[in-house]
């Protein structure tokens, strides 16, 4: 059944979903890589497309920015649309020189100061995890495609702009071992765990805290091809 946030009918969303944050990135992925695409949701402009990639049905749906947003959409996809696997495909900022612009990162865990998981079901730890089996598939796919992949602990932040009196990227890296930052995966991994589903997160480095390199908005949308190929091929 459609929800207040999703007009798609049951059966119009595939078992496997890729979730970029940006609706225009979802549109780009669908139009670039999928065949026989159908727009199945446009509520709040949170675009979702279902189509075929090499004969396999896949849905590309935007999550919006931040944990509350992906928390709503991923929960509904898992619990009301029969989705089994969600792979977030997004951008991240590098905390160290270990990661360069456009490197592809696979999250091995997500640390956060967020209260999302505690509020959702009382989970009181600060780290959530992707599905191990799904991560292993992604790693194997990247090897077959000969695309370098960094397996890292990531920071899922609740806040984009912080003040100087709280820990910055250097302190977070030193205390928690996080190599880059994004804003969604902690909640996605938690929802998957709660509902007995699978989730993973692929990220492309779009800027660096150490070198001050930044991708343009156009590059963010179109230059993350390696990440997209890995995610799509994983489901073939």
CSV table of N, CA, C and O in Angstrom, one decimal, residues 17 19 70 74 78 83-88 106-108 128-136 138 184-193 196-202 235:
chain,number,residue,atom,x,y,z
A,17,UNK,N,17.4,-2.1,-3.8
A,17,UNK,CA,17.2,-0.7,-3.9
A,17,UNK,C,18.6,0.0,-3.7
A,17,UNK,O,19.3,-0.3,-2.8
A,19,UNK,N,20.1,3.8,-2.9
A,19,UNK,CA,19.6,5.0,-2.3
A,19,UNK,C,20.7,6.1,-2.3
A,19,UNK,O,21.5,6.2,-1.4
A,70,UNK,N,16.4,9.4,5.7
A,70,UNK,CA,16.7,8.1,5.3
A,70,UNK,C,16.0,7.1,6.3
A,70,UNK,O,15.6,6.0,5.9
A,74,UNK,N,13.8,4.3,4.4
A,74,UNK,CA,14.3,3.0,4.4
A,74,UNK,C,13.4,2.1,5.3
A,74,UNK,O,13.2,0.9,4.9
A,78,UNK,N,11.6,-1.3,3.7
A,78,UNK,CA,11.8,-2.6,4.3
A,78,UNK,C,10.5,-3.2,4.8
A,78,UNK,O,10.2,-4.4,4.6
A,83,UNK,N,11.2,-4.8,0.4
A,83,UNK,CA,12.6,-4.6,0.0
A,83,UNK,C,13.5,-5.4,0.9
A,83,UNK,O,13.3,-5.5,2.2
A,84,UNK,N,14.5,-6.1,0.3
A,84,UNK,CA,15.4,-6.9,1.1
A,84,UNK,C,16.8,-6.3,1.3
A,84,UNK,O,17.4,-6.5,2.3
A,85,UNK,N,17.2,-5.6,0.3
A,85,UNK,CA,18.6,-5.0,0.3
A,85,UNK,C,18.5,-3.5,-0.1
A,85,UNK,O,17.9,-3.2,-1.1
A,86,UNK,N,19.2,-2.7,0.7
A,86,UNK,CA,19.4,-1.3,0.3
A,86,UNK,C,20.9,-1.0,0.4
A,86,UNK,O,21.5,-1.2,1.4
A,87,UNK,N,21.4,-0.4,-0.7
A,87,UNK,CA,22.8,0.0,-0.7
A,87,UNK,C,22.7,1.6,-0.9
A,87,UNK,O,22.2,2.1,-1.9
A,88,UNK,N,23.2,2.2,0.1
A,88,UNK,CA,23.3,3.7,0.0
A,88,UNK,C,24.5,4.0,-0.9
A,88,UNK,O,25.5,3.4,-0.7
A,106,UNK,N,33.8,1.7,1.1
A,106,UNK,CA,32.7,0.8,1.6
A,106,UNK,C,32.7,0.8,3.1
A,106,UNK,O,33.7,0.6,3.7
A,107,UNK,N,31.6,1.2,3.7
A,107,UNK,CA,31.6,1.3,5.2
A,107,UNK,C,31.6,-0.1,5.8
A,107,UNK,O,30.8,-0.9,5.5
A,108,UNK,N,32.6,-0.3,6.7
A,108,UNK,CA,32.6,-1.5,7.5
A,108,UNK,C,31.9,-1.3,8.8
A,108,UNK,O,31.5,-2.3,9.5
A,128,UNK,N,26.8,1.2,14.4
A,128,UNK,CA,26.0,0.3,13.8
A,128,UNK,C,26.7,-0.3,12.6
A,128,UNK,O,27.8,0.2,12.2
A,129,UNK,N,26.2,-1.5,12.1
A,129,UNK,CA,27.0,-2.2,11.1
A,129,UNK,C,26.2,-2.6,9.9
A,129,UNK,O,25.0,-2.9,10.0
A,130,UNK,N,26.9,-2.7,8.7
A,130,UNK,CA,26.2,-3.2,7.5
A,130,UNK,C,26.1,-4.7,7.6
A,130,UNK,O,26.6,-5.3,8.4
A,131,UNK,N,25.3,-5.2,6.6
A,131,UNK,CA,25.2,-6.7,6.5
A,131,UNK,C,26.6,-7.2,6.0
A,131,UNK,O,27.1,-6.8,5.0
A,132,UNK,N,27.1,-8.2,6.7
A,132,UNK,CA,28.4,-8.8,6.3
A,132,UNK,C,28.4,-9.4,5.0
A,132,UNK,O,29.3,-9.3,4.1
A,133,UNK,N,27.3,-10.2,4.7
A,133,UNK,CA,27.2,-10.9,3.4
A,133,UNK,C,27.1,-10.0,2.3
A,133,UNK,O,27.8,-10.2,1.2
A,134,UNK,N,26.3,-8.9,2.4
A,134,UNK,CA,26.2,-7.9,1.4
A,134,UNK,C,27.5,-7.2,1.1
A,134,UNK,O,27.9,-6.9,0.0
A,135,UNK,N,28.2,-6.9,2.2
A,135,UNK,CA,29.5,-6.2,2.1
A,135,UNK,C,30.5,-7.1,1.3
A,135,UNK,O,31.3,-6.7,0.5
A,136,UNK,N,30.5,-8.4,1.6
A,136,UNK,CA,31.4,-9.3,0.9
A,136,UNK,C,31.1,-9.4,-0.6
A,136,UNK,O,32.0,-9.5,-1.4
A,138,UNK,N,29.8,-7.0,-2.3
A,138,UNK,CA,30.3,-5.7,-2.9
A,138,UNK,C,31.8,-5.7,-3.1
A,138,UNK,O,32.3,-5.3,-4.1
A,184,UNK,N,24.0,9.6,6.9
A,184,UNK,CA,22.8,8.7,6.8
A,184,UNK,C,23.0,7.3,7.3
A,184,UNK,O,22.0,6.6,7.7
A,185,UNK,N,24.2,6.7,7.1
A,185,UNK,CA,24.3,5.2,7.2
A,185,UNK,C,24.0,4.6,8.6
A,185,UNK,O,23.6,3.5,8.7
A,186,UNK,N,24.3,5.4,9.7
A,186,UNK,CA,24.1,4.9,11.0
A,186,UNK,C,22.6,4.5,11.1
A,186,UNK,O,22.3,3.4,11.7
A,187,UNK,N,21.7,5.3,10.6
A,187,UNK,CA,20.3,5.1,10.7
A,187,UNK,C,19.8,3.9,9.8
A,187,UNK,O,19.0,3.1,10.1
A,188,UNK,N,20.4,3.9,8.6
A,188,UNK,CA,20.1,2.9,7.6
A,188,UNK,C,20.5,1.5,8.1
A,188,UNK,O,19.7,0.6,8.1
A,189,UNK,N,21.7,1.4,8.7
A,189,UNK,CA,22.1,0.1,9.2
A,189,UNK,C,21.3,-0.3,10.4
A,189,UNK,O,20.9,-1.5,10.5
A,190,UNK,N,20.9,0.6,11.2
A,190,UNK,CA,20.0,0.3,12.4
A,190,UNK,C,18.7,-0.2,11.9
A,190,UNK,O,18.2,-1.3,12.4
A,191,UNK,N,18.0,0.5,11.0
A,191,UNK,CA,16.7,0.0,10.5
A,191,UNK,C,16.8,-1.4,9.9
A,191,UNK,O,15.9,-2.2,10.1
A,192,UNK,N,17.8,-1.7,9.1
A,192,UNK,CA,18.0,-3.0,8.5
A,192,UNK,C,18.1,-4.1,9.6
A,192,UNK,O,17.5,-5.1,9.5
A,193,UNK,N,18.9,-3.8,10.7
A,193,UNK,CA,19.1,-4.7,11.8
A,193,UNK,C,17.7,-5.0,12.5
A,193,UNK,O,17.4,-6.1,12.7
A,196,UNK,N,15.4,-7.1,10.2
A,196,UNK,CA,15.9,-8.3,9.7
A,196,UNK,C,16.2,-8.3,8.2
A,196,UNK,O,16.0,-9.3,7.5
A,197,UNK,N,16.6,-7.1,7.7
A,197,UNK,CA,17.0,-6.9,6.3
A,197,UNK,C,18.5,-6.6,6.2
A,197,UNK,O,19.2,-6.7,7.1
A,198,UNK,N,18.9,-6.3,4.9
A,198,UNK,CA,20.3,-6.1,4.6
A,198,UNK,C,20.5,-4.7,4.1
A,198,UNK,O,19.7,-4.1,3.4
A,199,UNK,N,21.7,-4.1,4.6
A,199,UNK,CA,22.0,-2.7,4.1
A,199,UNK,C,23.5,-2.6,4.0
A,199,UNK,O,24.3,-3.3,4.7
A,200,UNK,N,24.0,-1.8,3.1
A,200,UNK,CA,25.4,-1.5,2.9
A,200,UNK,C,25.5,0.0,2.5
A,200,UNK,O,24.5,0.6,2.1
A,201,UNK,N,26.7,0.5,2.5
A,201,UNK,CA,26.9,1.9,2.1
A,201,UNK,C,28.2,2.0,1.3
A,201,UNK,O,29.3,1.7,1.8
A,202,UNK,N,28.0,2.5,0.1
A,202,UNK,CA,29.2,2.9,-0.8
A,202,UNK,C,29.2,4.4,-0.9
A,202,UNK,O,28.2,5.0,-1.1
A,235,UNK,N,24.2,-6.7,-7.8
A,235,UNK,CA,22.9,-7.4,-7.8
A,235,UNK,C,22.6,-8.2,-9.1
A,235,UNK,O,21.5,-8.6,-9.4
